[in-house]
Short mmCIF file of C-alpha atoms in Angstrom, two decimals:
data_model
loop_
_atom_site.label_atom_id
_atom_site.label_comp_id
_atom_site.label_asym_id
_atom_site.label_seq_id
_atom_site.Cartn_x
_atom_site.Cartn_y
_atom_site.Cartn_z
CA MET M 1 -16.21 2.44 -19.10
CA LEU M 2 -19.36 1.67 -21.05
CA VAL M 3 -22.85 1.63 -19.65
CA ARG M 4 -25.26 -1.04 -20.83
CA ARG M 5 -28.98 -0.38 -20.55
CA VAL M 6 -31.62 -3.05 -20.77
CA VAL M 7 -35.15 -1.79 -21.32
CA ARG M 8 -38.26 -3.96 -21.14
CA SER M 9 -41.78 -2.81 -21.89
CA THR M 10 -44.08 -3.35 -18.95
CA SER M 11 -46.23 -1.50 -16.44
CA PHE M 12 -45.57 -1.06 -12.76
CA PRO M 13 -47.05 -3.79 -10.57
CA LYS M 14 -48.36 -3.07 -7.11
CA LEU M 15 -45.46 -4.96 -5.49
CA PHE M 16 -42.07 -3.49 -6.29
CA GLY M 17 -39.10 -5.56 -7.41
CA CYS M 18 -35.59 -4.25 -7.84
CA SER M 19 -35.93 -2.76 -11.30
CA TYR M 20 -39.37 -1.34 -10.59
CA SER M 21 -38.34 0.47 -7.44
CA SER M 22 -35.14 1.88 -8.92
CA PHE M 23 -36.12 4.10 -11.82
CA SER M 24 -39.54 4.96 -13.13
CA LYS M 25 -40.50 5.61 -16.71
CA ILE M 26 -43.96 5.42 -18.21
CA GLY M 27 -44.40 1.87 -19.46
CA SER M 28 -40.83 0.69 -18.94
CA PHE M 29 -37.92 0.29 -16.57
CA ALA M 30 -34.16 0.25 -16.94
CA SER M 31 -31.21 -1.45 -15.27
CA TYR M 32 -27.58 -0.37 -15.53
CA THR M 33 -24.17 -1.96 -15.43
CA SER M 34 -21.02 -0.55 -13.92
CA SER M 35 -19.89 2.94 -14.89
CA PRO M 36 -17.90 5.77 -13.32
CA ALA M 37 -19.50 7.53 -10.38
CA SER M 38 -19.65 10.81 -12.28
CA SER M 39 -22.26 9.30 -14.59
CA LEU M 40 -24.63 8.54 -11.76
CA SER M 41 -26.37 11.86 -11.49
CA PRO M 42 -30.04 12.16 -12.40
CA LYS M 43 -29.34 13.59 -15.85
CA HIS M 44 -31.48 11.13 -17.81
CA GLU M 45 -34.53 13.23 -18.62
CA GLU M 46 -36.77 10.24 -19.29
CA TYR M 47 -36.55 9.09 -15.67
CA SER M 48 -38.28 10.57 -12.64
CA TYR M 49 -37.12 9.37 -9.26
CA ARG M 50 -39.71 8.48 -6.68
CA THR M 51 -40.76 11.18 -4.26
CA GLU M 52 -40.49 11.24 -0.48
CA ASN M 53 -44.12 10.14 -0.27
CA ASP M 54 -43.23 6.81 -1.88
CA LEU M 55 -41.87 5.34 1.33
CA ALA M 56 -41.93 1.67 2.21
CA GLU M 57 -44.84 0.77 4.43
CA ILE M 58 -43.13 -0.08 7.71
CA ASN M 59 -43.35 1.37 11.21
CA TRP M 60 -40.46 3.81 11.15
CA ASP M 61 -40.90 4.60 14.85
CA GLU M 62 -39.98 1.03 15.80
CA LEU M 63 -36.97 0.76 13.53
CA ARG M 64 -33.96 -0.92 15.15
CA PHE M 65 -30.51 -1.94 13.91
CA GLY M 66 -31.33 -5.15 12.08
CA LEU M 67 -31.79 -6.46 8.57
CA VAL M 68 -34.90 -5.27 6.76
CA PRO M 69 -34.80 -6.79 3.25
CA THR M 70 -35.04 -4.07 0.61
CA ASP M 71 -35.58 -4.17 -3.15
CA CYS M 72 -32.18 -4.26 -4.78
CA MET M 73 -28.55 -5.18 -4.45
CA TYR M 74 -25.62 -4.50 -6.71
CA VAL M 75 -23.37 -7.34 -7.92
CA MET M 76 -20.11 -7.22 -9.85
CA LYS M 77 -17.71 -10.12 -10.41
CA SER M 78 -14.05 -9.96 -11.30
CA THR M 79 -12.48 -11.45 -14.38
CA GLN M 80 -9.80 -14.12 -14.05
CA ASP M 81 -7.27 -11.31 -14.27
CA GLY M 82 -8.78 -9.69 -11.18
CA GLU M 83 -10.46 -6.80 -13.01
CA PHE M 84 -13.94 -5.57 -12.16
CA ILE M 85 -15.77 -4.50 -15.31
CA HIS M 86 -19.50 -5.23 -15.44
CA GLY M 87 -21.87 -4.82 -12.53
CA GLU M 88 -25.63 -4.68 -12.30
CA LEU M 89 -28.59 -4.23 -10.00
CA LYS M 90 -30.44 -7.38 -9.05
CA ASP M 91 -33.35 -8.23 -6.80
CA PHE M 92 -32.20 -8.57 -3.20
CA ASP M 93 -31.88 -12.32 -2.74
CA ASN M 94 -29.57 -15.12 -1.66
CA ILE M 95 -26.31 -15.50 -3.56
CA LYS M 96 -24.89 -18.74 -4.94
CA LEU M 97 -21.43 -19.82 -3.76
CA ASN M 98 -19.37 -22.93 -4.39
CA PRO M 99 -18.77 -24.86 -1.12
CA SER M 100 -15.06 -24.49 -1.87
CA SER M 101 -15.17 -20.72 -2.32
CA GLY M 102 -12.32 -18.74 -0.81
CA VAL M 103 -14.54 -16.76 1.53
CA LEU M 104 -16.18 -19.86 3.03
CA ASN M 105 -13.00 -21.87 3.46
CA TYR M 106 -10.30 -19.31 4.15
CA GLY M 107 -12.15 -16.16 5.19
CA GLN M 108 -11.01 -14.07 2.25
CA GLY M 109 -13.46 -11.22 2.55
CA ILE M 110 -13.81 -7.62 3.66
CA TYR M 111 -16.72 -5.25 4.04
CA GLU M 112 -17.60 -1.62 4.56
CA GLY M 113 -20.47 0.19 6.22
CA LEU M 114 -21.89 3.65 5.54
CA LYS M 115 -25.21 5.44 5.72
CA ALA M 116 -27.53 7.45 3.53
CA SER M 117 -29.74 10.01 5.27
CA ARG M 118 -32.79 11.91 4.09
CA LYS M 119 -32.60 15.70 4.25
CA ARG M 120 -35.23 17.47 6.33
CA LYS M 121 -36.56 19.99 3.83
CA GLU M 122 -35.86 18.99 0.25
CA GLY M 123 -36.09 15.26 0.89
CA GLY M 124 -32.84 14.63 -0.97
CA LEU M 125 -30.44 11.87 0.04
CA LEU M 126 -26.99 12.41 1.53
CA LEU M 127 -24.05 10.02 1.68
CA PHE M 128 -21.30 10.69 4.22
CA ARG M 129 -17.64 10.44 3.17
CA VAL M 130 -18.25 7.57 0.77
CA GLU M 131 -14.83 8.05 -0.82
CA GLU M 132 -13.23 7.23 2.54
CA ASN M 133 -15.02 3.87 2.57
CA ALA M 134 -13.88 3.22 -0.99
CA MET M 135 -10.25 3.90 -0.14
CA ARG M 136 -10.43 1.85 3.05
CA MET M 137 -11.77 -1.13 1.10
CA LYS M 138 -8.84 -0.87 -1.30
CA MET M 139 -6.44 -0.80 1.65
CA GLY M 140 -8.13 -3.82 3.21
CA ALA M 141 -8.16 -5.68 -0.10
CA GLU M 142 -4.42 -5.21 -0.44
CA ARG M 143 -3.84 -6.66 3.03
CA MET M 144 -6.09 -9.65 2.26
CA PHE M 145 -4.44 -10.13 -1.16
CA MET M 146 -7.61 -9.42 -3.10
CA PRO M 147 -8.32 -7.29 -6.17
CA SER M 148 -10.79 -4.51 -5.51
CA PRO M 149 -13.07 -2.16 -7.42
CA SER M 150 -11.74 1.29 -8.19
CA VAL M 151 -12.84 4.19 -6.01
CA ASP M 152 -15.14 5.37 -8.81
CA GLN M 153 -16.68 1.91 -9.21
CA PHE M 154 -17.25 1.65 -5.47
CA ILE M 155 -18.93 5.06 -5.26
CA HIS M 156 -21.03 4.38 -8.34
CA ALA M 157 -22.24 1.05 -6.96
CA VAL M 158 -23.15 2.60 -3.60
CA LYS M 159 -25.06 5.47 -5.19
CA LEU M 160 -26.89 3.17 -7.55
CA THR M 161 -27.88 0.87 -4.68
CA VAL M 162 -29.15 3.78 -2.58
CA LEU M 163 -31.21 5.22 -5.44
CA ALA M 164 -32.64 1.80 -6.23
CA ASN M 165 -33.74 1.47 -2.59
CA LYS M 166 -34.76 5.09 -2.12
CA ARG M 167 -38.18 4.25 -0.68
CA TRP M 168 -36.40 2.44 2.17
CA VAL M 169 -34.51 5.52 3.33
CA PRO M 170 -36.27 6.48 6.58
CA PRO M 171 -37.97 9.86 6.93
CA HIS M 172 -35.76 12.57 8.36
CA GLY M 173 -35.03 11.90 12.03
CA LYS M 174 -36.33 8.30 11.96
CA GLY M 175 -33.07 6.55 11.07
CA SER M 176 -30.93 6.00 8.00
CA LEU M 177 -30.28 3.55 5.19
CA TYR M 178 -27.30 1.43 6.19
CA VAL M 179 -25.27 0.43 3.13
CA ARG M 180 -23.06 -2.67 3.26
CA PRO M 181 -20.49 -3.14 0.46
CA LEU M 182 -18.90 -6.62 0.48
CA LEU M 183 -15.85 -7.98 -1.30
CA ILE M 184 -15.49 -11.75 -1.12
CA GLY M 185 -13.46 -14.56 -2.62
CA SER M 186 -16.29 -16.25 -4.52
CA GLY M 187 -14.30 -18.65 -6.68
CA PRO M 188 -13.63 -22.29 -5.72
CA ILE M 189 -10.24 -23.13 -4.23
CA LEU M 190 -9.35 -26.27 -2.27
CA GLY M 191 -5.73 -25.68 -1.31
CA LEU M 192 -4.73 -22.59 0.66
CA ALA M 193 -4.39 -19.95 -2.05
CA PRO M 194 -6.11 -16.76 -3.23
CA SER M 195 -9.54 -17.21 -4.73
CA PRO M 196 -9.66 -17.43 -8.54
CA GLU M 197 -12.68 -15.12 -8.66
CA TYR M 198 -14.03 -12.29 -6.53
CA MET M 199 -17.47 -10.79 -6.06
CA PHE M 200 -18.23 -7.22 -5.07
CA LEU M 201 -21.79 -6.63 -3.92
CA VAL M 202 -23.69 -3.87 -2.17
CA TYR M 203 -26.93 -4.21 -0.26
CA ALA M 204 -28.81 -1.91 2.08
CA SER M 205 -31.21 -1.92 5.01
CA PRO M 206 -33.04 0.83 6.90
CA VAL M 207 -31.77 1.01 10.47
CA GLY M 208 -32.39 2.78 13.75
CA ASN M 209 -30.12 2.96 16.78
CA TYR M 210 -27.38 0.33 17.11
CA PHE M 211 -27.59 -0.33 20.84
CA LYS M 212 -30.80 -1.48 22.50
CA GLU M 213 -30.44 1.51 24.81
CA GLY M 214 -31.13 3.74 21.82
CA LEU M 215 -29.49 7.11 22.41
CA ALA M 216 -29.18 6.38 26.14
CA PRO M 217 -25.68 5.87 27.59
CA ILE M 218 -24.17 2.39 27.31
CA ASN M 219 -22.22 0.23 29.76
CA LEU M 220 -19.03 -1.59 28.79
CA LEU M 221 -17.06 -4.50 30.22
CA VAL M 222 -13.30 -4.70 29.70
CA ALA M 223 -12.14 -8.06 28.32
CA ASP M 224 -8.73 -8.85 29.80
CA LYS M 225 -8.48 -12.49 28.71
CA THR M 226 -9.62 -12.17 25.10
CA HIS M 227 -8.03 -9.95 22.48
CA ARG M 228 -9.46 -8.59 19.27
CA ALA M 229 -6.22 -8.17 17.32
CA ILE M 230 -2.46 -8.71 17.45
CA PRO M 231 0.45 -6.71 15.98
CA GLY M 232 1.07 -7.78 12.41
CA GLY M 233 -2.44 -9.17 12.09
CA THR M 234 -5.52 -7.75 10.41
CA GLY M 235 -6.97 -5.56 13.18
CA GLY M 236 -6.40 -2.42 11.13
CA VAL M 237 -8.54 -3.49 8.17
CA LYS M 238 -12.23 -4.33 7.96
CA THR M 239 -11.88 -8.01 7.16
CA ILE M 240 -14.72 -10.36 8.04
CA CYS M 241 -12.37 -12.59 10.04
CA ASN M 242 -11.94 -9.86 12.69
CA TYR M 243 -15.49 -10.10 13.94
CA ALA M 244 -16.39 -13.71 14.73
CA PRO M 245 -13.57 -13.96 17.34
CA VAL M 246 -15.16 -11.17 19.42
CA LEU M 247 -18.60 -12.77 19.59
CA LYS M 248 -17.93 -15.01 22.59
CA ALA M 249 -16.63 -12.14 24.72
CA GLN M 250 -19.42 -9.87 23.50
CA MET M 251 -22.16 -12.36 24.29
CA GLN M 252 -20.67 -13.07 27.72
CA ALA M 253 -20.70 -9.35 28.46
CA LYS M 254 -24.28 -8.97 27.25
CA SER M 255 -25.39 -11.92 29.36
CA LYS M 256 -24.20 -9.94 32.38
CA GLY M 257 -26.18 -6.87 31.38
CA PHE M 258 -23.47 -4.91 29.57
CA SER M 259 -23.98 -3.25 26.20
CA ASP M 260 -20.66 -4.32 24.68
CA VAL M 261 -17.10 -5.37 25.45
CA LEU M 262 -13.95 -3.20 25.40
CA PHE M 263 -10.68 -4.84 24.37
CA LEU M 264 -7.12 -4.25 25.56
CA ASP M 265 -3.91 -4.63 23.56
CA ALA M 266 -2.57 -8.16 23.15
CA VAL M 267 1.06 -7.36 24.07
CA ASN M 268 0.82 -5.59 27.42
CA ASN M 269 -2.84 -6.22 28.23
CA LYS M 270 -3.12 -2.69 29.62
CA TYR M 271 -3.83 -0.26 26.81
CA LEU M 272 -7.33 0.47 25.50
CA GLU M 273 -7.92 -0.53 21.88
CA GLU M 274 -11.56 -0.59 20.78
CA ALA M 275 -14.95 -2.11 21.44
CA SER M 276 -16.24 -5.00 19.33
CA SER M 277 -17.36 -2.70 16.50
CA CYS M 278 -16.48 0.88 17.43
CA ASN M 279 -13.64 3.16 18.47
CA ILE M 280 -13.25 4.60 21.98
CA PHE M 281 -12.53 8.14 23.25
CA ILE M 282 -11.92 9.44 26.78
CA VAL M 283 -12.34 13.05 27.90
CA LYS M 284 -10.46 14.84 30.67
CA GLY M 285 -11.02 18.57 30.86
CA ASN M 286 -10.33 20.03 27.43
CA VAL M 287 -8.32 17.01 26.30
CA ILE M 288 -9.87 14.21 24.22
CA SER M 289 -7.75 11.07 23.87
CA THR M 290 -8.21 8.06 21.63
CA PRO M 291 -5.99 5.03 21.05
CA ALA M 292 -3.63 5.50 18.11
CA THR M 293 -4.28 3.25 15.12
CA ASN M 294 -1.01 1.34 14.89
CA GLY M 295 -2.22 -1.65 12.91
CA THR M 296 -4.40 -3.32 15.53
CA ILE M 297 -7.19 -0.75 15.59
CA LEU M 298 -9.56 -0.02 12.70
CA PRO M 299 -9.16 3.57 11.44
CA GLY M 300 -12.83 4.47 11.72
CA ILE M 301 -14.25 7.10 9.40
CA THR M 302 -16.51 8.43 12.15
CA ARG M 303 -13.45 8.44 14.43
CA LYS M 304 -11.52 10.49 11.87
CA SER M 305 -14.42 12.91 11.51
CA ILE M 306 -14.85 13.37 15.27
CA ILE M 307 -11.14 14.10 15.68
CA GLU M 308 -11.40 16.88 13.10
CA ILE M 309 -14.65 18.30 14.49
CA ALA M 310 -13.30 18.27 18.06
CA SER M 311 -10.16 20.09 16.95
CA ASP M 312 -12.28 22.69 15.16
CA LEU M 313 -14.26 23.22 18.36
CA GLY M 314 -11.10 23.96 20.32
CA TYR M 315 -10.46 20.66 22.06
CA GLN M 316 -6.98 19.20 22.31
CA VAL M 317 -7.13 15.81 20.62
CA GLU M 318 -4.46 13.20 21.31
CA GLU M 319 -3.96 9.94 19.44
CA ARG M 320 -1.76 7.85 21.71
CA LEU M 321 -1.49 4.80 23.92
CA VAL M 322 -4.27 5.07 26.49
CA PRO M 323 -3.70 2.96 29.65
CA VAL M 324 -6.81 1.36 31.07
CA GLU M 325 -5.99 3.04 34.42
CA GLU M 326 -6.93 6.41 32.93
CA LEU M 327 -10.57 5.37 33.10
CA SER M 328 -10.51 6.04 36.82
CA ASP M 329 -9.85 9.74 36.22
CA ALA M 330 -11.85 10.36 33.02
CA ASP M 331 -14.70 12.87 32.92
CA GLU M 332 -16.39 11.27 29.93
CA VAL M 333 -16.04 8.27 27.65
CA PHE M 334 -17.76 7.75 24.31
CA CYS M 335 -17.65 5.37 21.33
CA THR M 336 -17.76 6.24 17.65
CA GLY M 337 -18.62 4.29 14.53
CA THR M 338 -20.84 4.28 11.46
CA ALA M 339 -23.46 2.18 13.25
CA VAL M 340 -23.25 3.76 16.72
CA VAL M 341 -22.44 7.33 15.52
CA VAL M 342 -21.38 8.85 18.88
CA ALA M 343 -22.49 6.74 21.83
CA PRO M 344 -21.98 8.08 25.37
CA VAL M 345 -20.63 5.59 27.90
CA ALA M 346 -22.17 5.61 31.37
CA SER M 347 -19.84 3.07 32.93
CA ILE M 348 -16.95 0.70 32.28
CA SER M 349 -16.30 -2.30 34.51
CA TYR M 350 -12.77 -3.66 34.90
CA ASN M 351 -11.23 -5.96 37.53
CA ASP M 352 -14.29 -5.85 39.77
CA LYS M 353 -14.33 -2.04 39.66
CA ARG M 354 -16.98 0.07 38.01
CA TYR M 355 -16.00 3.48 36.67
CA THR M 356 -18.80 5.95 35.95
CA PHE M 357 -18.73 8.95 33.65
CA LYS M 358 -20.67 12.11 32.97
CA THR M 359 -23.52 11.81 30.45
CA GLY M 360 -26.40 14.01 29.35
CA LYS M 361 -27.02 17.16 27.37
CA GLU M 362 -24.14 19.26 28.71
CA THR M 363 -21.36 16.91 27.66
CA VAL M 364 -18.58 16.89 25.11
CA SER M 365 -19.95 13.75 23.47
CA LYS M 366 -23.36 15.34 22.99
CA ARG M 367 -21.79 18.44 21.48
CA LEU M 368 -19.78 16.31 19.06
CA TYR M 369 -22.80 14.16 18.23
CA ASN M 370 -24.86 17.23 17.37
CA ALA M 371 -22.10 18.70 15.20
CA LEU M 372 -21.53 15.46 13.31
CA THR M 373 -25.17 14.55 12.69
CA ALA M 374 -25.97 18.10 11.60
CA ILE M 375 -23.52 17.61 8.74
CA GLN M 376 -24.65 14.06 7.98
CA MET M 377 -28.32 15.06 7.76
CA GLY M 378 -27.80 18.33 5.90
CA LEU M 379 -28.94 20.55 8.78
CA VAL M 380 -25.93 22.84 8.36
CA GLN M 381 -23.79 23.82 5.44
CA ASP M 382 -21.13 21.20 4.78
CA ASN M 383 -18.01 23.34 4.58
CA LYS M 384 -15.79 20.26 4.68
CA GLY M 385 -17.18 18.60 1.58
CA TRP M 386 -17.92 15.40 3.48
CA THR M 387 -21.40 14.75 2.11
CA SER M 388 -22.56 14.00 -1.40
CA GLU M 389 -26.18 14.44 -2.43
CA ILE M 390 -27.79 11.97 -4.78
#
């Protein structure tokens, strides 16, 4: 695939726009269109990427999980044949959609979420298992009857977006750059049918901890009258239409002082599935159990990583049906996800009963959190090949 470069002669202004904050060259800047991921290494000798000292001027100590507008986003539209060919960096801004677009009228859209972290010593940037996100988007696109970018195109777009927003990657230990790839039906369609055009875009925002409790244990409320997904539905893919239906239950739980809501299966109303945006694990002795992903539960990438790390550490990991009654006998409970990482659960309330669990430094969840984040932040050698440095 060809790479198109547009070069304009100018000098850097004091306020950075997308092109200015992406690549620096004396007296000029460059923007790129879509190309394979292998081409996105800093091999262009005329460019010098900004240093760690060129950080955005925000209070990193007060960073929370919320949108902080950055410099750039990546946009690529499909052809009428459903092929993605040309993409480019643009200033982060609103996008223009027809009122009859497929995503607005029929919910034809999926998204991904991943993070870029800054290494402690060298100041380089690390992405975690980006190829897993790329493959999961392709799987979700197939379920939602949408064309999707190739794995290489996805990875290239993510890397380009991160590099273009490098000054927004928090200092080591202060947070991460959350990257949100989106695939939406952008073309106009009035009758119920697939969109005639699709848009793939990637934007990013620096984030801190997901829950307001920070790294403190969270408290969950089991929802036994509302369900997140049904067999044969879309619960196993990251489609946008999975999330709005959980908001009412989530807000009701938060209004009562809970951190989030935990859903049960829709058939028997007795087996644990997942929280509104993260997977769930329970610990009993040396056994760690998590609900099996049988089409109603999102196969989380953090979930997959924790299962492998736990097995390496000698724990017995079971993916199975987990009855809600097992909460009464659990030693620990924790949630996993890109946003929450590994979040210890202090209590779960169900049917007027409150079950409490062990939290703190000497816990399985803390051990797993330390092992995972050490890899994500480059504190230990990545023997699994999960991270990619850019």
